[in-house]
Amino acid sequence: MSALFTEFNGVAFKNPVICASGTFNFGEEFKRFFPLSRLGGISLKGLTLEKREGNDSPRIAEVYGGIINSVGLQNPGLEGFLKDYLPSLAQEDTVLIANIAGNTVEEYCEMAQRLSQTDISIIELNISCPNVKKGGLAFGVEPKGIESIVFAVKKHCKKPLMVKLTPNVAAISDNALAAEAGGADSISLINTIRAMAIDAKTRRPVLACITGGLSGRAVKPIALRMVYECYKAVKIPIIGLGGIFNAEDAVEFMLAGATAVQIGTANMINPMAAVEVIDGLERFCYDNNIKNIKEIVGGLII
Amino acid sequence: MISTKATVVSNAHLSCGIYKLVLSIPDMPEISCGQFAMVSCGNADGILLKRPISIHDFDNKTVTLLYEAAGKGTKALSQMQESVDLDIILPLGQGFEIKNYKRIALVGGGLGVFPLFSVIRQHADVEYSAYLGARDSSHLVCADSFIGRCARVRLATDDGSAGEKTYVTSLFKEDLARYGFDAIFACGPKPMLKALKAITKDTDIPVFVSMEERMGCGFGACLTCTCKTSSGNKRVCADGPVFDINEVIL
Ligand SMILES: Cc1cc2nc3c(=O)[nH]c(=O)nc-3n(C[C@H](O)[C@H](O)[C@H](O)COP(=O)(O)OP(=O)(O)OC[C@H]3O[C@@H](n4cnc5c(N)ncnc54)[C@H](O)[C@@H]3O)c2cc1C
Ligand SMILES: Cc1cc2nc3c(=O)[nH]c(=O)nc-3n(C[C@H](O)[C@H](O)[C@H](O)COP(=O)(O)O)c2cc1C
């Protein structure tokens, strides 16, 4: 069996490398660069019940070692996704994760219910998007809010439920515990960190929305610390992300306690990034005589 | 579309901080005029993203890009020496389509002049009228290469140091009724495109404009470079950069 074979929530992954929501769209654009079957999984572009046009441009600013985005969940809506994207995606030999965001608890439940009847393997509850007014963050900041929305959605969800946590909170481990208490099967973290960029020459904000979410290399130390704190707090699997650009970054997240990792911003800079992480992890196992990558999960030496 | 390493053949300063970068590309993909490339500027000073730069000229081994050393990334790019390898993704986006047009007007302002040259290089058998504008004569770095390849070239500068002291759209307006254009291709700052839209609104000549927006990936995945169109938001990098002027909301 492959050294990278990974299993959690009853789902088998070829490797623990998943492309992160919003940086990989629905995968189509990457097929020119590599077969999607190389990937452990894909967390698809964030879906809402109704189609969304997203925010005004500019929606991206580059800052030191990172980017700030304010896309605002532009997506074809659940119906559009099921009709125009899922049929061809379902042919791909990789784990499909639907990332969902709602305006209300009812919308989250409705989406989870509909997606439970499809080829989607896991549902990722996005209660952590900083770029929309309603929904998103509104449910994801306070432990009480998290527990109740997870509990509500879980009743309508026949697939494993992964809850994506925001780093814009007081105590991440309390939020992880709340997700676990609500019935989450796994948690993924981190989503982007609220941030802004100013152009000193024009004296204006770079983004049309003024603020957005920071991601990329710059956030890695924060994400690592949060994964570590959550690992100490909960028993459910943790999927770590935030600034992973190469296999060494991925190993660090796994040592901190991540069962699998997601690659976000790196896909935008190098379309081969996820494949390079997979190849690098393969080599890492070989070089270190590791039979299966899960041996290093939580293996941080203190 | 390929993601590859290109080698710097030359990277020369032309004038006013504008550089001409010639890159040799292994396994050259098929390119059409008006497309662009995402070019890595290295990772010094915390730079992550590649920069979008239009393809100015190309043959079966090289592409030529003209760019202004404007900010952090393009300034770093201007320091790249001969034989350095750069990551590049190309060709990207939907360029200009020649269809069966026989007489085309090219309207370019500022940096927008650069990609228009790829049109006349790829399709030499069309009659072109070029209307090119810039701040002053030293910013009109590639106007000479249009002369001789176009039936007429008219230049406009803000200070009159080359051609006429007027807007490029004013020159174009004078000629619009005169030469029976089958299509108009334009690239330049938004105010120029808006003026062009006003000038052409009563004609039925198709007008295609190349749009600019801040980009993330450049190949359609991240949805950061959208522009507004009559049919909702579209990605400048993948659905554009060239759009029908009646489709985009300027
Ligand atoms: C499709 C397309 C084609 C282009 N073709 C050319 C060309 O042929 N020649 C040329 O000189 N310039 C061209 N530009 C503009 C060029 O991309 C920017 O000048 C360049 O990205 C600025 O980067 P910087 O490192 O100098 O500035 P920085 O301020 O360091 O850039 C920070 C971020 O903002 C983005 N950005 C800043 N200014 C612009 C801008 N005007 N347009 C888009 N993104 C911007 C950068 O890409 C980067 O992500 C083109 C832009 C687009 C979208
Ligand atoms: C352009 C862009 C769009 C994003 N869209 C989503 C989204 O739709 N849903 C979501 O849960 N996260 C979204 N994210 C957050 C990423 O999935 C990820 O959590 C974050 O960027 C941190 O990881 P990274 O540093 O590897 O990018 C987006 C990030 C970026 C950069």
XYZ file of C-alpha atoms and ligand atoms in Angstrom:
636
model
C 0.000 0.000 0.000
C 1.182 3.489 -0.876
C 3.015 5.394 1.828
C 0.647 8.288 1.292
C -2.640 6.362 1.513
C -4.828 8.146 4.053
C -8.247 7.449 5.464
C -10.481 9.542 7.676
C -14.218 9.857 8.256
C -14.539 6.556 6.387
C -13.260 8.101 3.162
C -10.141 6.763 1.412
C -7.647 9.258 -0.040
C -4.741 8.344 -2.369
C -2.698 10.889 -0.493
C -3.344 13.497 2.207
C -3.161 16.431 -0.211
C -6.388 18.288 -0.996
C -6.723 21.474 -3.023
C -8.327 24.264 -0.986
C -11.653 25.876 -1.748
C -11.601 29.034 -3.853
C -8.124 28.587 -5.257
C -8.931 25.607 -7.476
C -12.383 26.580 -8.800
C -14.048 23.315 -9.939
C -10.762 21.819 -11.116
C -11.295 22.316 -14.852
C -8.524 24.932 -15.251
C -5.924 22.561 -13.786
C -6.606 19.623 -16.101
C -4.238 21.196 -18.637
C -1.413 20.897 -16.135
C -1.991 17.465 -14.553
C -4.663 14.768 -14.234
C -6.922 15.528 -11.272
C -6.588 11.873 -10.268
C -3.161 12.746 -8.840
C -4.856 14.600 -5.996
C -6.017 13.173 -2.701
C -9.048 15.387 -3.030
C -10.488 18.690 -4.104
C -12.376 21.112 -1.899
C -14.503 22.809 -4.537
C -15.212 26.531 -4.881
C -17.519 27.762 -2.102
C -21.183 27.222 -3.015
C -24.242 29.158 -1.982
C -27.882 28.201 -2.546
C -28.400 30.977 -5.092
C -25.878 32.082 -7.723
C -23.625 34.924 -6.503
C -21.752 37.533 -8.543
C -19.310 38.302 -5.733
C -17.724 41.652 -4.872
C -16.434 44.497 -7.035
C -12.866 44.503 -8.415
C -10.080 44.935 -7.462
C -10.525 41.754 -5.445
C -6.866 40.938 -4.845
C -3.873 42.707 -3.346
C -0.367 41.351 -3.005
C 1.375 41.979 0.329
C 4.680 40.755 1.765
C 4.599 36.958 1.419
C 0.858 36.869 0.960
C -2.244 37.957 -0.860
C -5.467 39.535 0.366
C -8.639 38.561 -1.490
C -12.199 39.778 -1.393
C -13.820 37.568 -4.039
C -17.017 37.251 -1.995
C -18.058 33.718 -2.921
C -18.763 34.229 -6.610
C -20.287 30.897 -7.689
C -22.963 29.429 -9.977
C -25.264 28.460 -7.083
C -26.103 24.932 -5.964
C -28.368 24.143 -8.953
C -25.854 25.469 -11.466
C -23.116 23.411 -9.830
C -25.151 20.183 -9.823
C -26.156 20.642 -13.450
C -23.057 22.119 -15.116
C -20.069 20.999 -13.059
C -20.713 17.918 -10.929
C -21.461 15.420 -13.746
C -17.980 15.727 -15.287
C -16.253 16.121 -11.907
C -17.817 12.878 -10.721
C -15.836 11.059 -13.442
C -12.562 12.088 -11.794
C -10.822 9.576 -9.575
C -10.347 11.868 -6.586
C -12.304 12.731 -3.422
C -14.766 15.579 -3.964
C -15.488 17.918 -1.075
C -18.307 20.470 -1.409
C -17.624 23.744 0.417
C -20.929 25.376 1.378
C -21.907 28.783 2.754
C -25.407 29.971 3.604
C -27.178 33.170 4.592
C -29.198 31.291 7.205
C -28.996 28.022 9.113
C -31.863 26.741 6.948
C -29.870 27.385 3.777
C -26.900 25.438 5.133
C -29.222 22.545 6.013
C -30.906 22.577 2.616
C -27.573 22.525 0.776
C -26.208 19.727 2.976
C -29.331 17.673 2.343
C -29.204 18.134 -1.451
C -25.478 17.413 -1.665
C -25.902 14.273 0.472
C -27.717 12.711 -2.483
C -24.823 13.254 -4.912
C -21.332 11.945 -5.706
C -19.823 14.408 -3.243
C -17.855 12.490 -0.548
C -17.553 15.121 2.175
C -19.327 18.368 2.953
C -17.152 21.222 4.217
C -19.124 23.747 6.224
C -17.728 27.187 5.454
C -18.629 29.271 8.491
C -15.493 31.297 8.086
C -15.639 33.430 4.938
C -14.648 37.014 5.814
C -15.870 38.415 2.496
C -19.644 38.196 2.694
C -21.996 40.298 4.808
C -24.443 37.650 5.926
C -23.653 34.069 6.827
C -20.077 32.916 6.722
C -18.337 34.462 9.696
C -21.604 35.299 11.473
C -21.940 31.632 12.474
C -18.290 30.854 12.937
C -16.889 33.137 15.620
C -18.602 32.219 18.898
C -18.368 28.639 20.175
C -22.127 28.583 20.924
C -22.984 29.627 17.356
C -20.653 26.987 15.949
C -22.066 24.178 18.043
C -25.644 24.996 17.164
C -25.139 25.349 13.407
C -23.062 22.168 13.229
C -25.728 20.338 15.238
C -28.483 21.602 12.934
C -26.675 20.803 9.679
C -25.548 17.402 10.899
C -29.193 16.288 11.090
C -29.610 16.937 7.341
C -26.208 15.716 6.272
C -25.750 12.103 5.230
C -22.071 12.611 4.353
C -19.153 13.263 6.684
C -19.220 16.887 7.815
C -15.955 18.843 7.868
C -16.202 22.211 9.606
C -13.901 24.966 8.339
C -12.794 27.287 11.113
C -11.855 30.934 10.933
C -8.682 32.177 12.621
C -10.366 35.522 13.419
C -11.376 34.394 16.916
C -10.400 34.603 20.578
C -9.581 30.950 21.263
C -9.393 28.531 18.336
C -9.404 25.422 20.535
C -12.755 26.424 22.085
C -14.196 26.689 18.578
C -12.760 23.325 17.601
C -14.318 21.784 20.713
C -17.647 23.432 19.849
C -17.563 21.941 16.347
C -16.780 18.522 17.810
C -19.591 18.841 20.356
C -22.021 19.797 17.571
C -21.188 16.579 15.763
C -18.481 17.561 13.255
C -16.648 14.571 11.769
C -13.517 16.628 11.107
C -12.328 20.241 11.118
C -10.296 22.185 8.572
C -8.328 25.318 9.401
C -7.442 28.030 8.736
C -9.575 30.179 6.472
C -8.138 33.619 5.676
C -7.157 36.242 8.253
C -8.965 39.580 8.007
C -6.558 42.137 6.611
C -6.174 45.220 4.438
C -3.742 46.862 2.022
C -3.320 50.592 1.397
C -1.680 52.262 -1.588
C 0.411 55.068 -0.071
C 0.665 56.892 -3.417
C -3.058 57.157 -4.073
C -3.973 57.118 -0.343
C -6.671 54.582 -1.175
C -7.333 50.994 -0.154
C -6.170 48.506 -2.815
C -9.338 46.382 -2.580
C -12.717 47.709 -3.665
C -14.120 46.186 -0.446
C -11.402 47.915 1.620
C -10.739 44.774 3.690
C -10.329 41.128 2.710
C -8.725 37.862 3.800
C -4.978 37.224 4.004
C -3.513 33.924 2.806
C -0.227 32.552 1.520
C 3.203 32.030 3.038
C 2.761 34.876 5.529
C -0.018 33.061 7.446
C 1.753 29.720 7.911
C 3.121 30.268 11.443
C -0.320 31.350 12.671
C -2.023 28.394 10.985
C 0.525 25.951 12.434
C -0.028 27.274 15.947
C -3.786 26.929 15.542
C -3.595 23.363 14.203
C -1.334 22.481 17.140
C -3.780 23.976 19.669
C -6.744 22.191 18.095
C -4.883 18.875 18.018
C -4.413 19.093 21.758
C -8.120 19.886 22.230
C -10.128 17.542 19.978
C -10.194 13.896 18.916
C -11.679 14.325 15.422
C -9.298 14.543 12.441
C -7.815 17.929 11.590
C -7.148 19.090 8.052
C -4.454 21.767 8.161
C -3.958 24.622 5.746
C -2.551 28.108 5.487
C 0.568 28.940 3.503
C 1.547 25.417 2.463
C 3.799 25.757 -0.597
C 5.902 22.584 -0.514
C 6.213 19.138 1.078
C 8.229 20.428 4.014
C 5.418 22.833 4.912
C 2.968 19.917 4.705
C 5.128 17.776 6.999
C 5.186 20.599 9.563
C 1.365 20.706 9.605
C 1.185 16.934 10.022
C 3.674 17.036 12.889
C 1.462 19.676 14.518
C -1.451 17.253 14.250
C -3.004 17.468 10.792
C -4.225 14.169 9.307
C -4.315 15.772 5.863
C -3.492 19.154 4.361
C -5.013 21.560 1.891
C -3.117 23.672 -0.631
C -4.641 27.076 -1.393
C -2.774 30.166 -2.571
C 0.153 28.069 -3.843
C -2.110 26.720 -6.652
C -2.556 30.253 -7.920
C 1.165 30.900 -8.131
C 2.288 27.535 -9.422
C -0.415 25.356 -10.984
C 1.732 22.275 -10.235
C 2.079 23.113 -6.520
C -0.193 20.351 -5.177
C 1.469 17.685 -7.319
C 4.889 18.887 -6.189
C 3.758 18.559 -2.551
C 2.563 14.991 -3.235
C 5.827 14.024 -4.937
C 7.787 15.645 -2.123
C 5.853 13.744 0.562
C 6.465 10.508 -1.307
C 10.192 11.229 -1.285
C 10.055 12.250 2.377
C 8.549 8.871 3.332
C 11.084 6.994 1.260
C 14.071 8.937 2.614
C 12.922 8.543 6.220
C 11.833 4.950 6.018
C 8.241 5.836 6.816
C 5.753 3.083 5.921
C 2.767 5.367 6.005
C 2.608 9.115 6.374
C 0.102 8.834 9.248
C 3.059 7.806 11.453
C 4.098 11.463 11.648
C 0.675 12.935 12.483
C 0.998 14.731 15.817
C 4.589 13.568 16.035
C 5.941 16.890 17.181
C 8.758 16.347 19.666
C 8.518 18.674 22.639
C -1.306 26.841 -22.327
C 1.871 25.692 -20.596
C 3.621 26.386 -17.320
C 7.321 26.286 -18.052
C 10.730 27.845 -17.556
C 11.751 30.499 -20.049
C 15.289 31.772 -20.507
C 16.065 35.471 -20.746
C 17.632 36.162 -24.143
C 17.748 39.912 -23.584
C 16.147 42.436 -21.252
C 16.960 45.889 -22.531
C 15.925 49.303 -21.262
C 14.264 51.238 -24.100
C 13.373 54.526 -22.418
C 11.424 55.989 -19.484
C 11.580 52.755 -17.480
C 10.133 50.670 -20.314
C 11.958 47.408 -21.035
C 11.964 44.923 -23.881
C 12.222 41.347 -22.636
C 12.935 38.543 -25.085
C 12.406 35.046 -23.678
C 13.211 31.749 -25.296
C 10.499 29.174 -24.654
C 11.015 25.421 -24.873
C 8.146 23.615 -26.656
C 6.598 26.821 -27.879
C 2.799 26.569 -27.726
C 0.537 28.108 -30.353
C -0.105 31.784 -29.638
C -2.639 34.186 -31.039
C -2.411 37.952 -31.021
C -3.704 39.806 -27.973
C -2.964 36.975 -25.548
C -0.762 37.487 -22.497
C 1.675 35.669 -20.209
C 2.003 35.397 -16.421
C 5.662 36.068 -15.684
C 7.468 35.336 -12.437
C 9.474 38.261 -11.089
C 11.368 36.035 -8.646
C 10.587 35.904 -4.936
C 12.718 38.720 -3.589
C 11.040 41.178 -1.224
C 8.082 38.925 -0.409
C 6.773 38.765 -3.994
C 4.456 35.818 -4.669
C 2.296 36.463 -7.699
C 3.357 36.344 -11.313
C 2.678 39.534 -13.316
C 0.382 39.660 -16.354
C 2.209 41.044 -19.408
C 0.881 41.089 -22.961
C 2.640 39.302 -25.759
C 4.098 42.012 -27.971
C 5.709 39.764 -30.563
C 6.520 36.075 -31.019
C 8.038 33.524 -33.366
C 8.444 29.764 -33.041
C 11.161 30.001 -30.372
C 10.748 33.295 -28.520
C 8.224 35.749 -27.142
C 8.875 39.452 -26.733
C 7.264 41.424 -23.923
C 7.377 45.194 -23.464
C 6.808 46.269 -19.896
C 7.104 49.254 -17.642
C 9.134 48.824 -14.440
C 6.276 50.202 -12.353
C 6.271 48.572 -8.904
C 8.071 45.929 -6.869
C 7.637 42.993 -9.253
C 8.323 44.620 -12.588
C 11.307 46.469 -11.092
C 12.734 43.114 -9.977
C 12.009 41.773 -13.464
C 13.993 44.633 -15.002
C 17.080 43.426 -13.100
C 16.983 39.911 -14.627
C 20.122 39.235 -16.626
C 20.638 37.255 -19.794
C 20.384 33.452 -19.432
C 18.400 33.605 -16.173
C 15.427 31.176 -16.063
C 11.955 32.536 -15.248
C 8.735 30.658 -14.527
C 6.083 31.613 -17.025
C 2.575 30.522 -17.973
C 1.472 31.193 -21.554
C -0.380 31.873 -23.733
C -3.347 33.065 -21.682
C -6.784 34.486 -22.394
C -8.856 35.214 -25.461
C -7.001 37.512 -27.868
C -8.101 39.498 -30.914
C -9.868 37.509 -33.634
C -9.157 38.604 -37.207
C -12.109 36.678 -38.748
C -12.388 37.936 -42.347
C -11.701 41.591 -41.602
C -9.801 43.381 -44.381
C -9.382 46.851 -42.856
C -8.724 47.127 -39.138
C -8.209 50.213 -36.985
C -5.833 49.777 -34.027
C -6.315 52.253 -31.193
C -3.726 52.126 -28.414
C -2.941 54.339 -25.452
C 0.096 54.163 -23.153
C 1.129 50.589 -22.361
C -1.893 49.491 -24.428
C 0.094 50.129 -27.604
C 2.318 47.102 -26.877
C -0.099 44.180 -27.462
C -1.529 45.728 -30.652
C 1.759 45.056 -32.411
C 1.162 41.295 -32.090
C -1.901 41.721 -34.335
C 0.013 43.124 -37.298
C 2.815 40.617 -36.813
C 0.504 37.635 -36.928
C -1.755 38.850 -39.746
C 0.282 40.802 -42.277
C -2.305 40.652 -45.067
C -4.772 43.066 -43.456
C -4.859 46.827 -44.065
C -4.183 48.507 -40.724
C -4.682 52.070 -39.563
C -2.932 52.645 -36.262
C -3.784 55.396 -33.779
C -1.214 55.397 -31.017
C -0.992 57.692 -28.043
C 1.287 58.322 -25.070
C 2.382 61.012 -22.644
C 5.305 62.131 -24.826
C 7.581 60.956 -27.618
C 9.925 58.990 -25.354
C 6.999 56.911 -24.012
C 6.011 55.938 -27.571
C 8.675 53.244 -27.559
C 7.399 50.972 -30.308
C 5.569 53.355 -32.676
C 8.353 52.962 -35.248
C 7.651 49.287 -35.693
C 4.053 50.064 -36.754
C 5.279 52.439 -39.480
C 5.792 50.580 -42.743
C 3.526 47.725 -41.622
C 0.354 49.836 -41.540
C -1.394 51.813 -44.284
C -1.301 54.791 -41.925
C -0.001 55.518 -38.456
C -1.165 58.593 -36.543
C 0.454 59.548 -33.265
C -0.880 61.628 -30.401
C 1.015 62.887 -27.343
C -0.074 64.972 -24.386
C 2.739 67.473 -25.002
C 2.959 67.367 -28.792
C 6.531 65.995 -28.709
C 5.507 63.351 -31.264
C 2.633 63.452 -33.731
C -0.181 65.765 -32.722
C -0.913 67.337 -29.364
C -4.295 65.719 -28.844
C -5.982 62.535 -27.690
C -5.538 59.413 -29.739
C -9.317 58.995 -29.797
C -9.674 62.427 -31.434
C -7.389 61.344 -34.278
C -9.338 58.139 -34.644
C -12.633 60.046 -34.702
C -11.429 62.172 -37.645
C -10.716 59.020 -39.658
C -13.626 56.857 -38.594
C -15.936 57.802 -41.441
C -13.097 57.991 -43.969
C -11.604 54.510 -44.329
C -14.446 51.990 -44.003
C -13.009 49.929 -41.127
C -14.342 46.375 -40.765
C -13.302 46.235 -37.102
C -11.623 48.262 -34.382
C -9.148 46.740 -31.878
C -8.242 48.803 -28.842
C -6.146 48.630 -25.704
C -5.485 51.413 -23.251
C -6.612 53.148 -20.074
C -10.314 53.074 -19.148
C -10.963 56.756 -20.045
C -9.656 56.046 -23.556
C -11.920 53.018 -23.916
C -14.885 55.042 -22.668
C -14.180 57.787 -25.207
C -13.924 55.139 -27.917
C -17.265 53.691 -26.909
C -18.900 57.117 -27.182
C -17.326 57.746 -30.601
C -18.367 54.394 -32.044
C -21.810 54.034 -30.504
C -23.669 55.025 -33.674
C -21.686 52.776 -36.017
C -22.199 49.074 -36.488
C -18.463 48.382 -36.785
C -17.461 45.743 -34.226
C -15.149 47.122 -31.536
C -12.980 44.824 -29.391
C -11.159 46.094 -26.334
C -8.496 44.513 -24.143
C -9.258 44.939 -20.439
C -6.943 45.162 -17.448
C -7.601 44.089 -13.869
C -5.548 42.929 -10.890
C -5.004 39.200 -11.259
C -4.228 36.217 -9.099
C -3.575 33.027 -11.045
C -4.061 34.349 -14.588
C -5.582 31.091 -15.848
C -9.166 31.308 -14.647
C -9.193 29.512 -11.296
C -9.268 32.136 -8.550
C -11.991 34.523 -9.773
C -10.145 37.612 -8.595
C -9.829 39.573 -11.879
C -13.475 39.905 -12.807
C -14.973 42.737 -14.804
C -18.631 43.614 -15.134
C -20.385 42.683 -18.352
C -23.945 42.718 -19.645
C -24.119 39.013 -18.744
C -22.673 39.245 -15.228
C -19.100 39.129 -13.945
C -16.518 37.631 -16.268
C -12.880 36.717 -15.704
C -10.528 39.122 -17.484
C -7.806 36.442 -17.587
C -9.807 33.582 -19.094
C -12.989 35.020 -20.661
C -10.961 38.080 -21.794
C -8.799 40.100 -21.790
C -10.383 40.974 -25.154
C -14.123 41.663 -25.009
C -16.722 43.167 -27.344
C -17.060 46.807 -26.274
C -20.848 46.378 -26.082
C -20.447 43.525 -23.631
C -18.207 45.141 -20.994
C -19.433 47.800 -18.620
C -16.650 50.385 -18.665
C -3.924 41.324 -19.311
C -2.889 42.333 -18.893
C -1.862 42.673 -19.764
C -0.879 43.584 -19.393
N 0.114 43.868 -20.278
C 1.097 44.715 -19.927
C 2.178 44.993 -20.821
O 2.243 44.447 -21.924
N 3.146 45.841 -20.410
C 3.106 46.442 -19.169
O 4.005 47.213 -18.858
N 2.095 46.210 -18.332
C 1.093 45.365 -18.661
N 0.059 45.121 -17.782
C 0.093 45.782 -16.486
C 1.043 45.004 -15.563
O 0.498 43.738 -15.270
C 1.247 45.761 -14.250
O 1.902 46.966 -14.523
C 2.084 44.954 -13.277
O 1.375 43.817 -12.845
C 2.467 45.766 -12.073
O 3.241 44.968 -11.222
P 4.382 45.629 -10.313
O 5.133 44.533 -9.688
O 5.107 46.630 -11.100
O 3.548 46.490 -9.261
P 3.155 46.120 -7.773
O 2.515 47.359 -7.246
O 4.265 45.515 -7.004
O 2.032 45.039 -7.999
C 1.304 44.514 -6.910
C 0.181 43.663 -7.465
O -0.762 44.465 -8.175
C -0.862 44.061 -9.515
N -0.946 45.264 -10.367
C -0.392 46.469 -10.112
N -0.669 47.335 -11.104
C -1.423 46.658 -12.007
C -2.029 47.008 -13.261
N -1.897 48.213 -13.797
N -2.724 46.044 -13.916
C -2.860 44.808 -13.390
N -2.303 44.433 -12.217
C -1.603 45.342 -11.543
C 0.385 43.253 -9.791
O 0.220 42.318 -10.841
C 0.628 42.594 -8.463
O -0.201 41.482 -8.304
C -0.939 44.213 -18.122
C -1.973 43.886 -17.241
C -2.939 42.968 -17.616
C -4.040 42.618 -16.650
C -8.941 33.685 -3.941
C -9.375 32.876 -2.752
C -10.689 32.411 -2.668
C -11.105 31.649 -1.565
N -12.390 31.169 -1.535
C -12.769 30.351 -0.511
C -14.061 29.738 -0.501
O -14.865 29.896 -1.420
N -14.394 28.938 0.574
C -13.511 28.712 1.604
O -13.841 27.981 2.528
N -12.269 29.261 1.584
C -11.885 30.065 0.573
N -10.610 30.598 0.561
C -9.687 30.289 1.670
C -8.750 29.135 1.329
O -9.468 27.952 1.047
C -7.764 28.882 2.481
O -8.497 28.577 3.659
C -6.858 30.073 2.788
O -6.512 30.741 1.613
C -5.579 29.673 3.558
O -4.787 28.739 2.865
P -3.579 29.150 1.864
O -2.668 30.070 2.609
O -2.953 27.853 1.462
O -4.219 29.846 0.722
C -10.187 31.363 -0.529
C -8.872 31.835 -0.619
C -8.449 32.572 -1.714
C -7.028 33.043 -1.782
